[in-house]
Tab-separated table of C-alpha atoms in Angstrom:
chain	number	residue	atom	x	y	z
A	173	UNK	CA	-50.896	81.195	-29.193
A	174	UNK	CA	-50.101	78.911	-26.261
A	175	UNK	CA	-49.310	75.781	-28.249
A	176	UNK	CA	-47.027	77.715	-30.627
A	177	UNK	CA	-45.062	79.140	-27.683
A	178	UNK	CA	-44.727	75.700	-26.077
A	179	UNK	CA	-43.620	74.123	-29.342
A	180	UNK	CA	-41.017	76.853	-29.813
A	181	UNK	CA	-39.794	76.349	-26.246
A	182	UNK	CA	-39.481	72.587	-26.772
A	183	UNK	CA	-37.629	73.072	-30.061
A	184	UNK	CA	-35.104	75.418	-28.421
A	185	UNK	CA	-34.449	72.913	-25.655
A	186	UNK	CA	-34.330	69.831	-27.867
A	187	UNK	CA	-37.468	68.350	-26.284
A	188	UNK	CA	-40.544	66.767	-27.841
A	189	UNK	CA	-44.044	67.870	-26.863
A	190	UNK	CA	-47.656	66.910	-27.560
A	191	UNK	CA	-50.999	68.284	-26.426
A	192	UNK	CA	-54.356	66.894	-25.414
A	193	UNK	CA	-57.529	68.311	-23.952
A	194	UNK	CA	-57.910	67.966	-20.185
A	195	UNK	CA	-60.577	65.275	-20.492
A	196	UNK	CA	-57.893	62.837	-21.630
A	197	UNK	CA	-56.978	62.436	-17.954
A	198	UNK	CA	-60.314	60.813	-17.222
A	199	UNK	CA	-59.869	58.538	-20.225
A	200	UNK	CA	-56.476	57.390	-18.928
A	201	UNK	CA	-57.866	56.740	-15.471
A	202	UNK	CA	-60.847	54.790	-16.824
A	203	UNK	CA	-58.673	52.785	-19.184
A	204	UNK	CA	-56.285	51.624	-16.469
A	205	UNK	CA	-59.166	50.946	-14.116
A	206	UNK	CA	-60.797	48.639	-16.672
A	207	UNK	CA	-57.531	46.791	-17.293
A	208	UNK	CA	-57.107	46.261	-13.571
A	209	UNK	CA	-60.692	45.071	-13.143
A	210	UNK	CA	-60.289	42.646	-16.047
A	211	UNK	CA	-57.236	41.066	-14.415
A	212	UNK	CA	-54.801	42.247	-17.087
A	213	UNK	CA	-52.161	43.180	-14.499
A	214	UNK	CA	-50.141	40.843	-12.331
A	215	UNK	CA	-51.427	40.454	-8.754
A	216	UNK	CA	-50.474	43.485	-6.691
A	217	UNK	CA	-49.170	45.451	-9.685
A	218	UNK	CA	-52.021	47.967	-9.830
A	219	UNK	CA	-51.805	48.638	-6.108
A	220	UNK	CA	-48.042	49.080	-6.046
A	221	UNK	CA	-47.527	50.871	-9.375
A	222	UNK	CA	-50.776	52.754	-10.025
A	223	UNK	CA	-51.942	53.700	-6.547
A	224	UNK	CA	-50.028	56.949	-6.052
A	225	UNK	CA	-51.480	59.005	-8.875
A	226	UNK	CA	-53.585	62.138	-8.470
A	227	UNK	CA	-56.071	62.816	-11.241
A	228	UNK	CA	-57.224	66.463	-11.132
A	229	UNK	CA	-60.881	65.676	-11.802
A	230	UNK	CA	-61.026	63.534	-8.677
A	231	UNK	CA	-58.652	65.600	-6.600
A	232	UNK	CA	-60.831	68.670	-6.157
A	233	UNK	CA	-58.715	70.993	-8.281
A	234	UNK	CA	-60.163	72.902	-11.199
A	235	UNK	CA	-58.801	71.205	-14.328
A	236	UNK	CA	-56.692	73.352	-16.593
A	237	UNK	CA	-57.762	73.525	-20.182
A	238	UNK	CA	-54.790	71.851	-21.812
A	239	UNK	CA	-52.462	68.969	-21.058
A	240	UNK	CA	-48.896	69.255	-22.376
A	241	UNK	CA	-46.720	66.123	-22.368
A	242	UNK	CA	-42.972	66.666	-22.678
A	243	UNK	CA	-40.221	64.161	-23.480
A	244	UNK	CA	-36.560	64.804	-22.643
A	245	UNK	CA	-33.667	62.645	-23.817
A	246	UNK	CA	-31.810	61.095	-20.872
A	247	UNK	CA	-28.693	58.923	-20.506
A	248	UNK	CA	-28.104	55.974	-18.244
A	249	UNK	CA	-25.733	56.850	-15.404
A	250	UNK	CA	-22.612	54.950	-14.367
A	251	UNK	CA	-21.670	54.993	-10.682
A	252	UNK	CA	-18.301	53.572	-9.649
A	253	UNK	CA	-17.968	51.561	-6.452
A	254	UNK	CA	-14.347	51.037	-5.469
A	255	UNK	CA	-13.424	47.940	-3.473
A	256	UNK	CA	-10.210	46.547	-2.044
A	257	UNK	CA	-9.975	44.392	-5.203
A	258	UNK	CA	-10.528	47.179	-7.676
A	259	UNK	CA	-13.657	48.916	-8.927
A	260	UNK	CA	-17.101	47.970	-10.183
A	261	UNK	CA	-19.131	50.253	-12.453
A	262	UNK	CA	-22.859	50.080	-11.728
A	263	UNK	CA	-25.492	51.390	-14.131
A	264	UNK	CA	-28.594	53.341	-13.143
A	265	UNK	CA	-31.206	53.467	-15.929
A	266	UNK	CA	-32.228	56.908	-17.218
A	267	UNK	CA	-35.275	57.726	-15.106
A	268	UNK	CA	-33.816	56.880	-11.699
A	269	UNK	CA	-31.470	59.886	-11.385
A	270	UNK	CA	-32.634	63.471	-10.721
A	271	UNK	CA	-36.133	62.397	-11.740
A	272	UNK	CA	-38.214	64.728	-9.575
A	273	UNK	CA	-35.863	67.671	-9.949
A	274	UNK	CA	-36.347	67.655	-13.710
A	275	UNK	CA	-40.138	67.935	-13.333
A	276	UNK	CA	-39.816	71.201	-11.448
A	277	UNK	CA	-37.057	72.579	-13.666
A	278	UNK	CA	-39.199	71.975	-16.729
A	279	UNK	CA	-42.261	73.521	-15.098
A	280	UNK	CA	-40.464	76.734	-14.111
A	281	UNK	CA	-38.815	77.005	-17.514
A	282	UNK	CA	-42.174	76.502	-19.232
A	283	UNK	CA	-43.824	79.193	-17.113
A	284	UNK	CA	-41.088	81.616	-18.137
A	285	UNK	CA	-41.508	80.671	-21.802
A	286	UNK	CA	-45.223	81.480	-21.488
A	287	UNK	CA	-44.448	84.930	-20.129
A	288	UNK	CA	-45.083	84.128	-16.466
A	289	UNK	CA	-48.801	84.859	-16.735
A	290	UNK	CA	-50.237	81.355	-17.244
A	291	UNK	CA	-50.537	78.802	-14.449
A	292	UNK	CA	-48.666	75.538	-15.055
A	293	UNK	CA	-48.946	72.614	-12.629
A	294	UNK	CA	-47.238	69.233	-12.680
A	295	UNK	CA	-49.386	66.171	-13.279
A	296	UNK	CA	-48.880	63.051	-11.167
A	297	UNK	CA	-50.556	60.594	-13.542
A	298	UNK	CA	-49.460	57.502	-15.554
A	299	UNK	CA	-47.147	59.257	-17.966
A	300	UNK	CA	-46.678	56.492	-20.525
A	301	UNK	CA	-50.435	56.042	-20.973
A	302	UNK	CA	-50.973	59.789	-21.181
A	303	UNK	CA	-48.137	60.267	-23.667
A	304	UNK	CA	-49.507	57.473	-25.852
A	305	UNK	CA	-52.961	59.032	-25.770
A	306	UNK	CA	-51.503	62.381	-26.818
A	307	UNK	CA	-49.607	60.752	-29.683
A	308	UNK	CA	-46.143	61.498	-28.301
A	309	UNK	CA	-44.932	57.912	-27.855
A	310	UNK	CA	-45.350	54.450	-29.253
A	311	UNK	CA	-44.910	51.277	-27.257
A	312	UNK	CA	-42.318	48.648	-27.922
A	313	UNK	CA	-43.177	45.015	-27.441
A	314	UNK	CA	-41.275	45.387	-24.165
A	315	UNK	CA	-44.000	47.830	-23.017
A	316	UNK	CA	-41.536	50.707	-22.871
A	317	UNK	CA	-42.354	54.093	-24.377
A	318	UNK	CA	-40.359	55.140	-27.438
A	319	UNK	CA	-40.022	58.773	-28.442
A	320	UNK	CA	-38.717	59.803	-31.829
A	321	UNK	CA	-35.799	60.481	-32.141
A	322	UNK	CA	-34.734	59.560	-28.595
A	323	UNK	CA	-35.597	55.887	-28.505
A	324	UNK	CA	-36.547	54.525	-25.091
A	325	UNK	CA	-33.997	56.543	-23.090
A	326	UNK	CA	-36.348	59.434	-22.402
A	327	UNK	CA	-38.037	60.995	-19.413
A	328	UNK	CA	-41.661	62.033	-19.675
A	329	UNK	CA	-43.326	64.880	-17.811
A	330	UNK	CA	-46.842	66.276	-18.043
A	331	UNK	CA	-48.379	69.608	-17.106
A	332	UNK	CA	-51.777	71.231	-16.822
A	333	UNK	CA	-51.821	74.553	-18.669
A	334	UNK	CA	-54.517	76.995	-17.613
A	335	UNK	CA	-55.175	78.105	-21.170
A	336	UNK	CA	-56.463	76.499	-24.353
A	337	UNK	CA	-54.036	75.113	-26.903
A	338	UNK	CA	-55.015	75.905	-30.438
A	339	UNK	CA	-54.205	72.445	-31.807
A	340	UNK	CA	-55.081	70.058	-28.977
A	341	UNK	CA	-55.975	66.682	-30.532
A	342	UNK	CA	-58.276	64.094	-29.076
A	343	UNK	CA	-56.788	61.014	-27.483
A	344	UNK	CA	-55.736	58.716	-30.308
A	345	UNK	CA	-55.332	55.414	-28.526
A	346	UNK	CA	-53.423	53.715	-25.764
A	347	UNK	CA	-51.784	50.725	-27.453
A	348	UNK	CA	-49.893	52.019	-30.452
A	349	UNK	CA	-47.018	49.630	-31.049
A	350	UNK	CA	-43.934	50.426	-33.086
A	351	UNK	CA	-44.241	49.160	-36.638
A	352	UNK	CA	-40.995	47.212	-36.305
A	353	UNK	CA	-42.425	45.196	-33.409
A	354	UNK	CA	-44.843	43.385	-35.730
A	355	UNK	CA	-41.981	41.219	-37.010
A	356	UNK	CA	-39.094	41.799	-34.587
A	357	UNK	CA	-38.645	39.394	-31.675
A	358	UNK	CA	-35.339	40.787	-30.378
A	359	UNK	CA	-36.596	41.817	-26.938
A	360	UNK	CA	-38.630	38.615	-26.523
A	361	UNK	CA	-35.484	36.568	-27.078
A	362	UNK	CA	-33.292	38.869	-24.967
A	363	UNK	CA	-35.519	38.987	-21.874
A	364	UNK	CA	-33.862	36.562	-19.452
A	365	UNK	CA	-36.956	36.076	-17.301
A	366	UNK	CA	-39.638	35.585	-19.965
A	367	UNK	CA	-41.478	38.773	-19.011
A	368	UNK	CA	-41.931	39.827	-22.649
A	369	UNK	CA	-44.267	37.695	-24.679
A	370	UNK	CA	-44.919	37.470	-28.385
A	371	UNK	CA	-48.579	36.625	-27.845
A	372	UNK	CA	-49.759	39.504	-25.626
A	373	UNK	CA	-49.302	43.262	-25.484
A	374	UNK	CA	-48.851	43.771	-21.737
A	375	UNK	CA	-45.650	42.890	-19.960
A	376	UNK	CA	-45.746	40.014	-17.478
A	377	UNK	CA	-44.763	42.301	-14.611
A	378	UNK	CA	-44.453	39.502	-12.077
A	379	UNK	CA	-41.541	38.126	-14.124
A	380	UNK	CA	-39.862	41.438	-14.990
A	381	UNK	CA	-36.569	41.837	-13.165
A	382	UNK	CA	-36.956	45.626	-13.105
A	383	UNK	CA	-40.108	45.245	-11.013
A	384	UNK	CA	-38.391	42.635	-8.843
A	385	UNK	CA	-35.381	44.888	-8.260
A	386	UNK	CA	-37.677	47.738	-7.176
A	387	UNK	CA	-39.574	45.643	-4.647
A	388	UNK	CA	-38.818	46.051	-0.968
A	389	UNK	CA	-38.513	42.365	-0.123
A	390	UNK	CA	-35.409	40.197	-0.326
A	391	UNK	CA	-34.105	39.548	-3.808
A	392	UNK	CA	-34.836	36.010	-4.957
A	393	UNK	CA	-31.896	33.820	-5.867
A	394	UNK	CA	-33.781	32.912	-9.040
A	395	UNK	CA	-34.062	34.771	-11.330
A	396	UNK	CA	-30.573	36.164	-11.023
A	397	UNK	CA	-30.045	39.747	-12.152
A	398	UNK	CA	-30.082	39.608	-15.948
A	399	UNK	CA	-27.482	42.357	-16.153
A	400	UNK	CA	-24.818	42.330	-13.441
A	401	UNK	CA	-24.016	45.937	-14.382
A	402	UNK	CA	-27.350	47.328	-13.230
A	403	UNK	CA	-27.699	48.588	-9.681
A	404	UNK	CA	-31.431	48.562	-10.261
A	405	UNK	CA	-33.601	47.570	-13.174
A	406	UNK	CA	-32.639	45.662	-16.292
A	407	UNK	CA	-31.595	47.107	-19.641
A	408	UNK	CA	-31.467	43.866	-21.625
A	409	UNK	CA	-34.484	44.605	-23.837
A	410	UNK	CA	-33.444	48.205	-24.478
A	411	UNK	CA	-29.833	47.514	-25.372
A	412	UNK	CA	-30.802	44.831	-27.910
A	413	UNK	CA	-33.682	46.811	-29.469
A	414	UNK	CA	-33.070	47.884	-33.102
A	415	UNK	CA	-35.075	51.083	-32.487
A	416	UNK	CA	-32.411	52.144	-29.990
A	417	UNK	CA	-29.427	51.471	-32.218
A	418	UNK	CA	-26.924	54.315	-31.915
A	419	UNK	CA	-29.134	56.286	-29.509
A	420	UNK	CA	-28.340	54.996	-26.022
A	421	UNK	CA	-25.807	56.895	-23.951
A	422	UNK	CA	-24.118	56.208	-20.621
A	423	UNK	CA	-22.705	59.123	-18.676
A	424	UNK	CA	-20.365	58.798	-15.689
A	425	UNK	CA	-21.279	60.538	-12.461
A	426	UNK	CA	-18.813	63.082	-11.112
A	427	UNK	CA	-17.765	60.939	-8.158
A	428	UNK	CA	-17.077	57.385	-7.029
A	429	UNK	CA	-17.830	55.635	-3.770
A	430	UNK	CA	-14.576	54.842	-1.987
A	431	UNK	CA	-13.690	51.317	-0.918
A	432	UNK	CA	-14.584	52.233	2.665
A	433	UNK	CA	-17.945	53.646	1.601
A	434	UNK	CA	-18.675	50.627	-0.599
A	435	UNK	CA	-17.884	48.251	2.272
A	436	UNK	CA	-20.174	50.195	4.593
A	437	UNK	CA	-22.995	50.188	2.054
A	438	UNK	CA	-22.638	46.460	1.382
A	439	UNK	CA	-22.513	45.503	5.045
A	440	UNK	CA	-25.810	44.595	6.736
A	441	UNK	CA	-27.259	46.883	9.338
A	442	UNK	CA	-27.263	50.602	9.899
A	443	UNK	CA	-24.238	52.705	8.963
A	444	UNK	CA	-23.064	54.529	12.120
A	445	UNK	CA	-23.404	58.288	12.074
A	446	UNK	CA	-20.234	60.196	11.374
A	447	UNK	CA	-18.060	61.465	8.502
A	448	UNK	CA	-18.432	58.200	6.561
A	449	UNK	CA	-22.230	58.192	6.627
A	450	UNK	CA	-22.276	61.939	5.893
A	451	UNK	CA	-20.132	61.395	2.791
A	452	UNK	CA	-22.353	58.535	1.600
A	453	UNK	CA	-25.523	60.559	2.189
A	454	UNK	CA	-24.106	63.523	0.268
A	455	UNK	CA	-23.314	61.400	-2.773
A	456	UNK	CA	-26.739	59.766	-2.841
A	457	UNK	CA	-28.363	63.164	-2.347
A	458	UNK	CA	-26.538	64.511	-5.404
A	459	UNK	CA	-28.022	61.699	-7.494
A	460	UNK	CA	-31.570	62.437	-6.254
A	461	UNK	CA	-32.576	58.837	-6.797
A	462	UNK	CA	-36.177	57.753	-7.067
A	463	UNK	CA	-35.488	54.663	-4.959
A	464	UNK	CA	-34.446	54.632	-1.312
A	465	UNK	CA	-30.917	53.895	-0.116
A	466	UNK	CA	-31.878	50.681	1.785
A	467	UNK	CA	-33.156	49.128	-1.452
A	468	UNK	CA	-30.027	50.156	-3.351
A	469	UNK	CA	-27.797	48.763	-0.602
A	470	UNK	CA	-29.550	45.420	-0.941
A	471	UNK	CA	-29.074	45.476	-4.717
A	472	UNK	CA	-25.423	46.516	-4.331
A	473	UNK	CA	-24.721	43.477	-2.179
A	474	UNK	CA	-26.080	41.235	-4.920
A	475	UNK	CA	-24.179	43.120	-7.623
A	476	UNK	CA	-20.893	42.740	-5.751
A	477	UNK	CA	-21.558	39.044	-5.185
A	478	UNK	CA	-22.023	38.536	-8.908
A	479	UNK	CA	-19.177	40.791	-10.020
A	480	UNK	CA	-16.441	38.296	-9.172
A	481	UNK	CA	-12.718	38.807	-9.721
A	482	UNK	CA	-13.047	39.206	-13.500
A	483	UNK	CA	-15.445	42.139	-13.099
A	484	UNK	CA	-13.195	43.972	-10.638
A	485	UNK	CA	-10.719	46.211	-12.408
A	486	UNK	CA	-8.092	48.572	-11.126
A	487	UNK	CA	-8.128	52.113	-12.394
A	488	UNK	CA	-4.824	51.434	-14.160
A	489	UNK	CA	-6.226	48.378	-15.929
A	490	UNK	CA	-9.316	50.285	-17.013
A	491	UNK	CA	-7.160	53.134	-18.304
A	492	UNK	CA	-5.068	50.719	-20.386
A	493	UNK	CA	-8.245	49.347	-22.021
A	494	UNK	CA	-9.374	52.808	-23.053
């Protein structure tokens, strides 16, 4: 009973899981292809965000018989950057830290739970669309995936299981919105760039500051970062969302960047090789970030510009507040 074993494994770990037959992958690919052809996405969005996926049916691999989609609760991470004026705490949203490592950890753990005799391979496909099709998530009006009872702070992973699942459902739809979203306009009002609309389902990606902050070009002066706490991305719509009330967590990392390291990161140009660059590289390596260091250095410069003297706090001052 493959599905029973996977459900038991997920329950022990505190995960959520759903199943679908392998042909759902073709449905996801076709669905996104039609949306792109119909002009539903912002110019360049499909190429930049949907171009790196590998669908098994088109990749020459024999499809496994079952797709398992897993959701894991994740916190946002707080990274401290010390400066000569004090310290600034920068937030990294949940899926930017140790993202790829978790995929492999889950896969190996799942293989062990299945007795080590069933092949399990990681899927590199649009996870939100797949999870919606499998019935694991619903969309918020902000186009983020919500998993009960995690809210939107969750990481998705998907695997091909080379065995049939006894209760694999058919795909049940790609645009299942949370019931609350029918009347709630909280995220529409909170979005500082107008990326979330009350009159359409898809996000206006060209206006979304998360997409802007992930782009490789220079950051525009307008729009300004909607949350000066975020090193990348924007959490405005998630923090305000009633579905997330009481669910969102922020965890501190185990280290801080020293004032010397922060200055080196914020300065333009290449950081000279030596103990300072080695220390910086080691700290970024421990985070296993999905985005490259050059992009984060650019964002850090903007964050420090916006922080200002009121945002800088000494460790003593922060301790007194807590």
